[in-house]
Amino acid sequence: MKIPKKFILGAASSAWQTEGWQGKKAGQDSFLDRWYKEERFVWHNGYGHAVATNFMEQFPEDIAMMKDIHLTHYRTSINWARFFTDYENLVVDEAYAAHIDQVIDQLIAAGVEPMLCLEHYEVPAYLMDKYDGWSSRKVVDLYTGYAKIAFERYGDRVKHWFTFNEPIVVQTRCYLDAIRWPHEQNTKKWMLWNYHKALATAQAVAVYHQNDYPGRIGCVLNPEMVYARSSSAADQKAKDMYDLFFNRVFFDPMVKGEYAAELIELCQKYGIYFDPTAADLETIKNNTVDFLGINQYYPKRVKAPRYQWHEETPFHPEMFYETFDLPGKRMNNSRGWEIYPQVMLDMANYLTENYGDIPWLITENGMGREAEERYMDENGQVQDDYRIAFIGEHLYWLLKAVEAGANCEGYMLWAFTDCVSPMNAFKNRYGLVRIELNDARTRALKKSAGWYRSLIDERILDFEEEPLIK
């Protein structure tokens, strides 16, 4: 398959998953820093982001590798918690701001287009302590002030901005399902955080467009392509309800500028409504995103619920669906995720059918494998053919969507290097570049790095379709 000349072939990571705490000042903890300190035992083998990949000091080496691979784009984040020394008065930490300047300049010099996200779970712990984080309308305005400063400092060179990465994740894990610290089950807070992040996106979009920067601004969402167990009305309803609460809750306000009437009605009925002001709803209506990033790893399969919701159990969207375990599905057993490459085409169709011609790109997709050192050859290089196969299959279905007219601009691999993930730490490796967990955090290119470079250079995906009959 031919890969269009302008089709992005990049890679992604984030500040907190790579930087390490080198140079971090007292009082600059993020929510994630606090979580790691409070519950280090849940992070695999105790590894967290205190050292991470030591990108703070070793970023020139990583950028040199990006240049060697001919990467077209690199997405990372600004660590909000490290960007300021005073979060109320927005006093910038000039040393950290200079680091971001250096990363941007070196990326551009290496021919790699920088893409910056303003919040990749790095909300300052100070704002959590004082305002309960995104529970507060005040934090929305403080974030907007942060965005304004970031645009002023870097908007001349950075042409692609994202307000959030996966804005639904933190509150879903912490407050809806309560499986992560601080383990507070509070569905109303979950919905309020969803709303305030949508409003914060609209306010940042307004600031960006008011100043006429030479680029665009969007948000990275992680929609799950939902498949019903069957064609029955009950299973189809379960699919629609999952889509409403976990996908449309951000798609609708960010792309259409309004919430679905059904969602508002259900939030009011079950006591989780976010009580927006008319002025804030107007801000959302008038400041939709320019484009979308889509993180896509696996499908979500649901069926109609079999049991009545217990009256003493707090409201949860699971009232309307159950997860369906598809027999015989392909699995990445290291991660516990289904492998279904056609999700790329189906998501493309979903976006076209529901949100028109908005530009979008895949901002994360990748294969994490446990104990990757098992696949090292005699020269110490990881022979990650499983990653090459995974990327190839997903890229094949994505390119089929592009051929059919989807407004998809590219594919960005998660991740450029192995990096820390929440709880998973370094258990599953995702990178084109291997990171050794020694003091030097030694880097080495995997086999997939050379293969990815050939995709970028030759613009050909050599892919053999699965035969209909074996």
GROMACS .gro file of C-alpha atoms in nm:
model
  470
    1MET     CA    1   0.000   0.000   0.000
    2LYS     CA    2   0.122   0.349  -0.080
    3ILE     CA    3   0.148   0.587   0.214
    4PRO     CA    4   0.052   0.944   0.113
    5LYS     CA    5   0.347   1.181   0.101
    6LYS     CA    6   0.205   1.417   0.364
    7PHE     CA    7   0.081   1.138   0.591
    8ILE     CA    8   0.239   1.186   0.934
    9LEU     CA    9   0.453   0.900   1.065
   10GLY     CA   10   0.559   1.008   1.410
   11ALA     CA   11   0.578   0.893   1.769
   12ALA     CA   12   0.461   1.015   2.106
   13SER     CA   13   0.529   1.024   2.476
   14SER     CA   14   0.472   1.270   2.761
   15ALA     CA   15   0.670   1.485   3.000
   16TRP     CA   16   0.596   1.291   3.316
   17GLN     CA   17   0.664   0.952   3.157
   18THR     CA   18   1.011   1.049   3.038
   19GLU     CA   19   1.156   1.351   3.221
   20GLY     CA   20   1.242   1.225   3.567
   21TRP     CA   21   1.258   1.457   3.864
   22GLN     CA   22   1.602   1.602   3.793
   23GLY     CA   23   1.582   1.974   3.878
   24LYS     CA   24   1.229   1.955   4.017
   25LYS     CA   25   1.176   2.201   4.301
   26ALA     CA   26   0.995   2.152   4.630
   27GLY     CA   27   0.623   2.211   4.585
   28GLN     CA   28   0.623   2.111   4.217
   29ASP     CA   29   0.466   1.770   4.259
   30SER     CA   30   0.199   1.671   4.012
   31PHE     CA   31  -0.099   1.452   4.094
   32LEU     CA   32   0.103   1.159   3.958
   33ASP     CA   33   0.408   1.242   4.168
   34ARG     CA   34   0.187   1.238   4.475
   35TRP     CA   35   0.029   0.909   4.375
   36TYR     CA   36   0.370   0.747   4.325
   37LYS     CA   37   0.482   0.865   4.669
   38GLU     CA   38   0.158   0.748   4.833
   39GLU     CA   39   0.126   0.410   4.661
   40ARG     CA   40   0.464   0.311   4.529
   41PHE     CA   41   0.376  -0.054   4.593
   42VAL     CA   42   0.124  -0.059   4.305
   43TRP     CA   43   0.388   0.049   4.051
   44HIS     CA   44   0.551  -0.258   3.894
   45ASN     CA   45   0.871  -0.344   4.080
   46GLY     CA   46   0.860   0.002   4.239
   47TYR     CA   47   0.965   0.182   3.920
   48GLY     CA   48   0.796   0.515   3.868
   49HIS     CA   49   0.871   0.847   3.710
   50ALA     CA   50   1.128   0.979   3.957
   51VAL     CA   51   1.394   0.875   3.706
   52ALA     CA   52   1.173   0.757   3.418
   53THR     CA   53   1.393   0.771   3.104
   54ASN     CA   54   1.591   1.070   3.233
   55PHE     CA   55   1.478   1.272   2.931
   56MET     CA   56   1.547   1.593   3.122
   57GLU     CA   57   1.918   1.535   3.077
   58GLN     CA   58   1.934   1.289   2.788
   59PHE     CA   59   1.689   1.450   2.543
   60PRO     CA   60   1.964   1.544   2.293
   61GLU     CA   61   2.043   1.174   2.256
   62ASP     CA   62   1.677   1.090   2.201
   63ILE     CA   63   1.632   1.366   1.944
   64ALA     CA   64   1.942   1.243   1.760
   65MET     CA   65   1.775   0.900   1.741
   66MET     CA   66   1.454   1.060   1.611
   67LYS     CA   67   1.661   1.222   1.338
   68ASP     CA   68   1.826   0.888   1.261
   69ILE     CA   69   1.484   0.723   1.224
   70HIS     CA   70   1.362   1.019   1.012
   71LEU     CA   71   1.064   1.071   1.240
   72THR     CA   72   0.831   1.338   1.099
   73HIS     CA   73   0.656   1.445   1.422
   74TYR     CA   74   0.698   1.401   1.797
   75ARG     CA   75   0.420   1.459   2.048
   76THR     CA   76   0.499   1.524   2.412
   77SER     CA   77   0.365   1.747   2.689
   78ILE     CA   78   0.462   2.041   2.904
   79ASN     CA   79   0.465   1.936   3.269
   80TRP     CA   80   0.220   2.188   3.415
   81ALA     CA   81   0.335   2.110   3.768
   82ARG     CA   82   0.694   2.199   3.678
   83PHE     CA   83   0.615   2.497   3.456
   84PHE     CA   84   0.532   2.724   3.751
   85THR     CA   85   0.667   2.801   4.095
   86ASP     CA   86   0.341   2.977   4.184
   87TYR     CA   87   0.024   2.826   4.037
   88GLU     CA   88  -0.209   3.108   4.149
   89ASN     CA   89  -0.003   3.399   4.021
   90LEU     CA   90   0.138   3.200   3.728
   91VAL     CA   91   0.505   3.260   3.806
   92VAL     CA   92   0.701   3.061   3.550
   93ASP     CA   93   0.991   2.836   3.649
   94GLU     CA   94   1.236   2.983   3.400
   95ALA     CA   95   1.477   2.689   3.421
   96TYR     CA   96   1.205   2.444   3.322
   97ALA     CA   97   1.066   2.679   3.057
   98ALA     CA   98   1.415   2.699   2.906
   99HIS     CA   99   1.424   2.319   2.892
  100ILE     CA  100   1.105   2.321   2.684
  101ASP     CA  101   1.264   2.584   2.457
  102GLN     CA  102   1.568   2.362   2.406
  103VAL     CA  103   1.359   2.055   2.327
  104ILE     CA  104   1.151   2.248   2.072
  105ASP     CA  105   1.453   2.405   1.905
  106GLN     CA  106   1.646   2.079   1.885
  107LEU     CA  107   1.346   1.893   1.745
  108ILE     CA  108   1.302   2.152   1.471
  109ALA     CA  109   1.674   2.145   1.394
  110ALA     CA  110   1.649   1.766   1.357
  111GLY     CA  111   1.360   1.801   1.111
  112VAL     CA  112   1.104   1.675   1.361
  113GLU     CA  113   0.779   1.873   1.400
  114PRO     CA  114   0.697   1.925   1.771
  115MET     CA  115   0.341   1.873   1.894
  116LEU     CA  116   0.270   1.988   2.250
  117CYS     CA  117   0.002   1.884   2.495
  118LEU     CA  118  -0.079   2.111   2.789
  119GLU     CA  119  -0.195   1.841   3.030
  120HIS     CA  120  -0.103   1.472   3.016
  121TYR     CA  121  -0.222   1.394   3.374
  122GLU     CA  122   0.028   1.649   3.516
  123VAL     CA  123  -0.221   1.863   3.709
  124PRO     CA  124  -0.029   2.021   4.002
  125ALA     CA  125  -0.076   1.856   4.340
  126TYR     CA  126  -0.110   2.207   4.486
  127LEU     CA  127  -0.430   2.257   4.289
  128MET     CA  128  -0.555   1.917   4.402
  129ASP     CA  129  -0.492   2.008   4.765
  130LYS     CA  130  -0.642   2.357   4.753
  131TYR     CA  131  -0.923   2.323   4.497
  132ASP     CA  132  -0.978   1.948   4.460
  133GLY     CA  133  -0.834   1.973   4.110
  134TRP     CA  134  -1.082   1.982   3.824
  135SER     CA  135  -1.372   1.991   4.071
  136SER     CA  136  -1.319   2.368   4.082
  137ARG     CA  137  -1.416   2.627   3.822
  138LYS     CA  138  -1.117   2.826   3.952
  139VAL     CA  139  -0.879   2.562   3.817
  140VAL     CA  140  -1.034   2.603   3.471
  141ASP     CA  141  -0.931   2.970   3.474
  142LEU     CA  142  -0.584   2.897   3.616
  143TYR     CA  143  -0.534   2.641   3.339
  144THR     CA  144  -0.645   2.900   3.081
  145GLY     CA  145  -0.383   3.140   3.216
  146TYR     CA  146  -0.123   2.866   3.187
  147ALA     CA  147  -0.226   2.796   2.828
  148LYS     CA  148  -0.197   3.165   2.739
  149ILE     CA  149   0.160   3.179   2.869
  150ALA     CA  150   0.257   2.857   2.690
  151PHE     CA  151   0.120   2.989   2.361
  152GLU     CA  152   0.305   3.319   2.405
  153ARG     CA  153   0.635   3.145   2.470
  154TYR     CA  154   0.622   2.863   2.217
  155GLY     CA  155   0.343   2.942   1.972
  156ASP     CA  156   0.583   3.088   1.717
  157ARG     CA  157   0.748   2.747   1.670
  158VAL     CA  158   0.488   2.491   1.779
  159LYS     CA  159   0.208   2.462   1.524
  160HIS     CA  160   0.013   2.170   1.676
  161TRP     CA  161  -0.133   2.202   2.026
  162PHE     CA  162  -0.347   1.971   2.236
  163THR     CA  163  -0.534   2.083   2.545
  164PHE     CA  164  -0.541   1.741   2.713
  165ASN     CA  165  -0.434   1.386   2.660
  166GLU     CA  166  -0.716   1.143   2.736
  167PRO     CA  167  -0.909   1.386   2.956
  168ILE     CA  168  -1.153   1.118   3.078
  169VAL     CA  169  -0.895   0.880   3.222
  170VAL     CA  170  -0.787   1.020   3.560
  171GLN     CA  171  -1.136   1.079   3.697
  172THR     CA  172  -1.260   0.746   3.561
  173ARG     CA  173  -0.986   0.551   3.735
  174CYS     CA  174  -0.991   0.759   4.056
  175TYR     CA  175  -1.350   0.872   4.109
  176LEU     CA  176  -1.580   0.658   3.894
  177ASP     CA  177  -1.417   0.318   3.944
  178ALA     CA  178  -1.199   0.417   4.244
  179ILE     CA  179  -0.926   0.173   4.143
  180ARG     CA  180  -0.646   0.431   4.168
  181TRP     CA  181  -0.536   0.666   4.443
  182PRO     CA  182  -0.708   0.843   4.615
  183HIS     CA  183  -0.982   0.576   4.570
  184GLU     CA  184  -1.280   0.806   4.611
  185GLN     CA  185  -1.598   0.678   4.449
  186ASN     CA  186  -1.788   0.991   4.348
  187THR     CA  187  -1.976   0.975   4.018
  188LYS     CA  188  -2.089   1.339   4.036
  189LYS     CA  189  -1.724   1.448   4.068
  190TRP     CA  190  -1.639   1.226   3.771
  191MET     CA  191  -1.894   1.407   3.558
  192LEU     CA  192  -1.790   1.750   3.687
  193TRP     CA  193  -1.429   1.681   3.593
  194ASN     CA  194  -1.542   1.574   3.247
  195TYR     CA  195  -1.731   1.901   3.206
  196HIS     CA  196  -1.460   2.127   3.342
  197LYS     CA  197  -1.200   1.976   3.109
  198ALA     CA  198  -1.431   2.034   2.812
  199LEU     CA  199  -1.480   2.394   2.927
  200ALA     CA  200  -1.104   2.438   2.982
  201THR     CA  201  -1.048   2.316   2.626
  202ALA     CA  202  -1.295   2.573   2.492
  203GLN     CA  203  -1.133   2.854   2.689
  204ALA     CA  204  -0.785   2.755   2.567
  205VAL     CA  205  -0.915   2.738   2.209
  206ALA     CA  206  -1.058   3.088   2.250
  207VAL     CA  207  -0.724   3.226   2.376
  208TYR     CA  208  -0.534   3.056   2.094
  209HIS     CA  209  -0.761   3.187   1.820
  210GLN     CA  210  -0.785   3.539   1.967
  211ASN     CA  211  -0.409   3.575   1.927
  212ASP     CA  212  -0.404   3.442   1.571
  213TYR     CA  213  -0.116   3.197   1.614
  214PRO     CA  214   0.007   3.024   1.296
  215GLY     CA  215  -0.113   2.679   1.391
  216ARG     CA  216  -0.406   2.487   1.532
  217ILE     CA  217  -0.536   2.351   1.859
  218GLY     CA  218  -0.724   2.035   1.944
  219CYS     CA  219  -0.751   1.764   2.206
  220VAL     CA  220  -0.626   1.404   2.229
  221LEU     CA  221  -0.920   1.176   2.310
  222ASN     CA  222  -0.920   0.803   2.372
  223PRO     CA  223  -1.258   0.689   2.238
  224GLU     CA  224  -1.330   0.320   2.252
  225MET     CA  225  -1.486   0.179   1.939
  226VAL     CA  226  -1.787   0.004   2.089
  227TYR     CA  227  -1.921  -0.322   1.949
  228ALA     CA  228  -2.247  -0.477   2.065
  229ARG     CA  229  -2.262  -0.850   2.134
  230SER     CA  230  -2.552  -0.887   1.892
  231SER     CA  231  -2.800  -0.703   1.673
  232SER     CA  232  -3.069  -0.720   1.943
  233ALA     CA  233  -3.224  -0.389   2.048
  234ALA     CA  234  -3.105  -0.444   2.406
  235ASP     CA  235  -2.742  -0.501   2.307
  236GLN     CA  236  -2.751  -0.209   2.065
  237LYS     CA  237  -2.885   0.012   2.344
  238ALA     CA  238  -2.596  -0.099   2.568
  239LYS     CA  239  -2.352   0.003   2.294
  240ASP     CA  240  -2.516   0.343   2.250
  241MET     CA  241  -2.513   0.414   2.623
  242TYR     CA  242  -2.145   0.327   2.656
  243ASP     CA  243  -2.071   0.552   2.359
  244LEU     CA  244  -2.274   0.835   2.513
  245PHE     CA  245  -2.103   0.831   2.854
  246PHE     CA  246  -1.744   0.756   2.752
  247ASN     CA  247  -1.701   0.888   2.397
  248ARG     CA  248  -1.965   1.150   2.319
  249VAL     CA  249  -1.919   1.313   2.659
  250PHE     CA  250  -1.611   1.480   2.504
  251PHE     CA  251  -1.667   1.450   2.129
  252ASP     CA  252  -1.999   1.637   2.135
  253PRO     CA  253  -1.894   1.953   2.322
  254MET     CA  254  -1.549   1.970   2.160
  255VAL     CA  255  -1.657   1.913   1.800
  256LYS     CA  256  -2.026   2.010   1.792
  257GLY     CA  257  -2.016   2.267   2.071
  258GLU     CA  258  -2.300   2.115   2.270
  259TYR     CA  259  -2.393   1.818   2.484
  260ALA     CA  260  -2.643   1.553   2.378
  261ALA     CA  261  -2.985   1.616   2.529
  262GLU     CA  262  -2.999   1.251   2.638
  263LEU     CA  263  -2.677   1.285   2.837
  264ILE     CA  264  -2.802   1.597   3.016
  265GLU     CA  265  -3.133   1.428   3.094
  266LEU     CA  266  -2.959   1.121   3.241
  267CYS     CA  267  -2.716   1.332   3.444
  268GLN     CA  268  -3.007   1.524   3.592
  269LYS     CA  269  -3.208   1.208   3.659
  270TYR     CA  270  -2.924   1.036   3.846
  271GLY     CA  271  -2.793   1.339   4.035
  272ILE     CA  272  -2.463   1.384   3.853
  273TYR     CA  273  -2.541   1.697   3.651
  274PHE     CA  274  -2.262   1.954   3.633
  275ASP     CA  275  -2.484   2.267   3.648
  276PRO     CA  276  -2.315   2.480   3.380
  277THR     CA  277  -2.375   2.852   3.348
  278ALA     CA  278  -2.523   2.988   3.028
  279ALA     CA  279  -2.203   3.185   2.966
  280ASP     CA  280  -1.984   2.875   2.993
  281LEU     CA  281  -2.209   2.678   2.759
  282GLU     CA  282  -2.180   2.967   2.513
  283THR     CA  283  -1.800   2.947   2.541
  284ILE     CA  284  -1.815   2.575   2.457
  285LYS     CA  285  -2.051   2.644   2.165
  286ASN     CA  286  -1.829   2.911   2.010
  287ASN     CA  287  -1.486   2.751   2.060
  288THR     CA  288  -1.476   2.403   1.913
  289VAL     CA  289  -1.145   2.232   1.835
  290ASP     CA  290  -0.959   2.262   1.506
  291PHE     CA  291  -0.863   1.895   1.493
  292LEU     CA  292  -0.852   1.579   1.705
  293GLY     CA  293  -0.593   1.336   1.824
  294ILE     CA  294  -0.728   0.982   1.861
  295ASN     CA  295  -0.557   0.727   2.086
  296GLN     CA  296  -0.662   0.380   1.978
  297TYR     CA  297  -0.545   0.045   2.111
  298TYR     CA  298  -0.834  -0.200   2.146
  299PRO     CA  299  -1.212  -0.232   2.101
  300LYS     CA  300  -1.480  -0.225   2.370
  301ARG     CA  301  -1.741  -0.500   2.353
  302VAL     CA  302  -2.066  -0.475   2.548
  303LYS     CA  303  -2.397  -0.648   2.599
  304ALA     CA  304  -2.724  -0.565   2.773
  305PRO     CA  305  -2.706  -0.587   3.153
  306ARG     CA  306  -2.848  -0.905   3.301
  307TYR     CA  307  -2.925  -0.776   3.650
  308GLN     CA  308  -3.111  -0.487   3.806
  309TRP     CA  309  -2.889  -0.214   3.950
  310HIS     CA  310  -2.863  -0.235   4.328
  311GLU     CA  311  -3.039   0.063   4.486
  312GLU     CA  312  -2.758   0.121   4.737
  313THR     CA  313  -2.482   0.119   4.475
  314PRO     CA  314  -2.390   0.472   4.353
  315PHE     CA  315  -2.485   0.548   3.996
  316HIS     CA  316  -2.240   0.425   3.734
  317PRO     CA  317  -2.294   0.402   3.358
  318GLU     CA  318  -2.255   0.025   3.401
  319MET     CA  319  -2.622   0.038   3.493
  320PHE     CA  320  -2.681   0.033   3.118
  321TYR     CA  321  -2.428  -0.225   2.992
  322GLU     CA  322  -2.205  -0.518   3.076
  323THR     CA  323  -1.868  -0.592   2.924
  324PHE     CA  324  -1.888  -0.877   2.672
  325ASP     CA  325  -1.595  -1.119   2.655
  326LEU     CA  326  -1.579  -1.224   2.291
  327PRO     CA  327  -1.483  -1.594   2.266
  328GLY     CA  328  -1.170  -1.661   2.062
  329LYS     CA  329  -1.052  -1.302   2.041
  330ARG     CA  330  -0.686  -1.228   1.971
  331MET     CA  331  -0.503  -1.101   2.274
  332ASN     CA  332  -0.188  -0.921   2.375
  333ASN     CA  333  -0.154  -1.131   2.687
  334SER     CA  334   0.122  -0.910   2.827
  335ARG     CA  335  -0.123  -0.620   2.854
  336GLY     CA  336  -0.457  -0.799   2.872
  337TRP     CA  337  -0.588  -0.614   2.566
  338GLU     CA  338  -0.770  -0.748   2.263
  339ILE     CA  339  -0.596  -0.709   1.928
  340TYR     CA  340  -0.843  -0.606   1.658
  341PRO     CA  341  -0.675  -0.397   1.386
  342GLN     CA  342  -1.001  -0.328   1.199
  343VAL     CA  343  -1.084  -0.091   1.485
  344MET     CA  344  -0.889   0.173   1.286
  345LEU     CA  345  -1.127   0.162   0.990
  346ASP     CA  346  -1.434   0.142   1.211
  347MET     CA  347  -1.324   0.442   1.419
  348ALA     CA  348  -1.260   0.637   1.099
  349ASN     CA  349  -1.612   0.560   0.982
  350TYR     CA  350  -1.755   0.651   1.322
  351LEU     CA  351  -1.586   0.992   1.312
  352THR     CA  352  -1.700   1.064   0.956
  353GLU     CA  353  -2.059   0.958   1.024
  354ASN     CA  354  -2.094   1.150   1.351
  355TYR     CA  355  -1.852   1.444   1.327
  356GLY     CA  356  -1.817   1.518   0.960
  357ASP     CA  357  -1.491   1.624   0.803
  358ILE     CA  358  -1.296   1.735   1.111
  359PRO     CA  359  -0.923   1.661   1.063
  360TRP     CA  360  -0.780   1.396   1.293
  361LEU     CA  361  -0.484   1.169   1.335
  362ILE     CA  362  -0.396   0.865   1.539
  363THR     CA  363  -0.192   1.008   1.826
  364GLU     CA  364  -0.129   0.676   2.003
  365ASN     CA  365  -0.129   0.313   1.900
  366GLY     CA  366   0.126   0.053   1.990
  367MET     CA  367   0.226  -0.287   2.118
  368GLY     CA  368   0.353  -0.336   2.473
  369ARG     CA  369   0.535  -0.662   2.543
  370GLU     CA  370   0.655  -0.798   2.875
  371ALA     CA  371   1.012  -0.926   2.924
  372GLU     CA  372   1.131  -0.799   2.586
  373GLU     CA  373   1.487  -0.897   2.664
  374ARG     CA  374   1.380  -1.250   2.567
  375TYR     CA  375   1.385  -1.132   2.208
  376MET     CA  376   1.740  -0.993   2.203
  377ASP     CA  377   1.977  -1.134   1.942
  378GLU     CA  378   2.345  -1.206   1.996
  379ASN     CA  379   2.422  -0.837   1.939
  380GLY     CA  380   2.180  -0.725   2.209
  381GLN     CA  381   1.917  -0.584   1.970
  382VAL     CA  382   1.552  -0.654   2.044
  383GLN     CA  383   1.401  -0.840   1.748
  384ASP     CA  384   1.049  -0.707   1.798
  385ASP     CA  385   0.876  -0.860   1.497
  386TYR     CA  386   0.556  -0.867   1.703
  387ARG     CA  387   0.561  -0.485   1.715
  388ILE     CA  388   0.628  -0.460   1.341
  389ALA     CA  389   0.334  -0.693   1.274
  390PHE     CA  390   0.105  -0.501   1.512
  391ILE     CA  391   0.187  -0.160   1.360
  392GLY     CA  392   0.163  -0.299   1.007
  393GLU     CA  393  -0.182  -0.447   1.061
  394HIS     CA  394  -0.321  -0.133   1.223
  395LEU     CA  395  -0.163   0.095   0.966
  396TYR     CA  396  -0.309  -0.121   0.688
  397TRP     CA  397  -0.666  -0.066   0.814
  398LEU     CA  398  -0.598   0.302   0.877
  399LEU     CA  399  -0.472   0.350   0.521
  400LYS     CA  400  -0.781   0.170   0.390
  401ALA     CA  401  -0.983   0.435   0.572
  402VAL     CA  402  -0.774   0.711   0.413
  403GLU     CA  403  -0.823   0.556   0.068
  404ALA     CA  404  -1.199   0.559   0.135
  405GLY     CA  405  -1.190   0.932   0.214
  406ALA     CA  406  -1.137   0.955   0.590
  407ASN     CA  407  -0.984   1.288   0.694
  408CYS     CA  408  -0.702   1.116   0.881
  409GLU     CA  409  -0.368   1.296   0.863
  410GLY     CA  410  -0.135   1.040   1.012
  411TYR     CA  411  -0.023   0.781   1.262
  412MET     CA  412   0.187   0.832   1.573
  413LEU     CA  413   0.332   0.534   1.752
  414TRP     CA  414   0.321   0.494   2.127
  415ALA     CA  415   0.597   0.530   2.210
  416PHE     CA  416   0.926   0.660   2.078
  417THR     CA  417   1.120   0.508   2.368
  418ASP     CA  418   1.017   0.263   2.633
  419CYS     CA  419   0.868   0.473   2.911
  420VAL     CA  420   0.688   0.459   3.244
  421SER     CA  421   0.313   0.397   3.246
  422PRO     CA  422   0.080   0.428   3.546
  423MET     CA  423   0.122   0.120   3.769
  424ASN     CA  424   0.258  -0.078   3.471
  425ALA     CA  425   0.588   0.115   3.505
  426PHE     CA  426   0.840  -0.051   3.267
  427LYS     CA  427   0.672  -0.393   3.275
  428ASN     CA  428   0.547  -0.367   2.916
  429ARG     CA  429   0.783  -0.209   2.664
  430TYR     CA  430   0.633   0.004   2.386
  431GLY     CA  431   0.926   0.185   2.229
  432LEU     CA  432   1.118   0.185   1.905
  433VAL     CA  433   1.408   0.253   2.141
  434ARG     CA  434   1.489   0.025   2.434
  435ILE     CA  435   1.568   0.186   2.770
  436GLU     CA  436   1.784  -0.016   3.009
  437LEU     CA  437   1.698   0.037   3.375
  438ASN     CA  438   2.057   0.110   3.473
  439ASP     CA  439   2.177   0.440   3.618
  440ALA     CA  440   2.272   0.563   3.270
  441ARG     CA  441   1.932   0.466   3.124
  442THR     CA  442   2.121   0.331   2.820
  443ARG     CA  443   1.937   0.355   2.488
  444ALA     CA  444   1.940   0.115   2.191
  445LEU     CA  445   1.737   0.097   1.871
  446LYS     CA  446   1.512  -0.206   1.832
  447LYS     CA  447   1.456  -0.383   1.500
  448SER     CA  448   1.127  -0.193   1.463
  449ALA     CA  449   1.316   0.138   1.452
  450GLY     CA  450   1.479   0.048   1.120
  451TRP     CA  451   1.151  -0.085   0.983
  452TYR     CA  452   0.968   0.234   1.081
  453ARG     CA  453   1.237   0.442   0.909
  454SER     CA  454   1.181   0.242   0.589
  455LEU     CA  455   0.809   0.324   0.608
  456ILE     CA  456   0.887   0.693   0.642
  457ASP     CA  457   1.142   0.695   0.361
  458GLU     CA  458   0.987   0.459   0.107
  459ARG     CA  459   0.620   0.541   0.175
  460ILE     CA  460   0.523   0.179   0.111
  461LEU     CA  461   0.355  -0.057   0.357
  462ASP     CA  462   0.436  -0.412   0.253
  463PHE     CA  463   0.147  -0.600   0.404
  464GLU     CA  464   0.008  -0.943   0.326
  465GLU     CA  465  -0.366  -0.976   0.385
  466GLU     CA  466  -0.491  -1.274   0.580
  467PRO     CA  467  -0.622  -1.530   0.329
  468LEU     CA  468  -0.994  -1.595   0.334
  469ILE     CA  469  -0.931  -1.969   0.342
  470LYS     CA  470  -0.638  -2.152   0.498
   0.00000   0.00000   0.00000
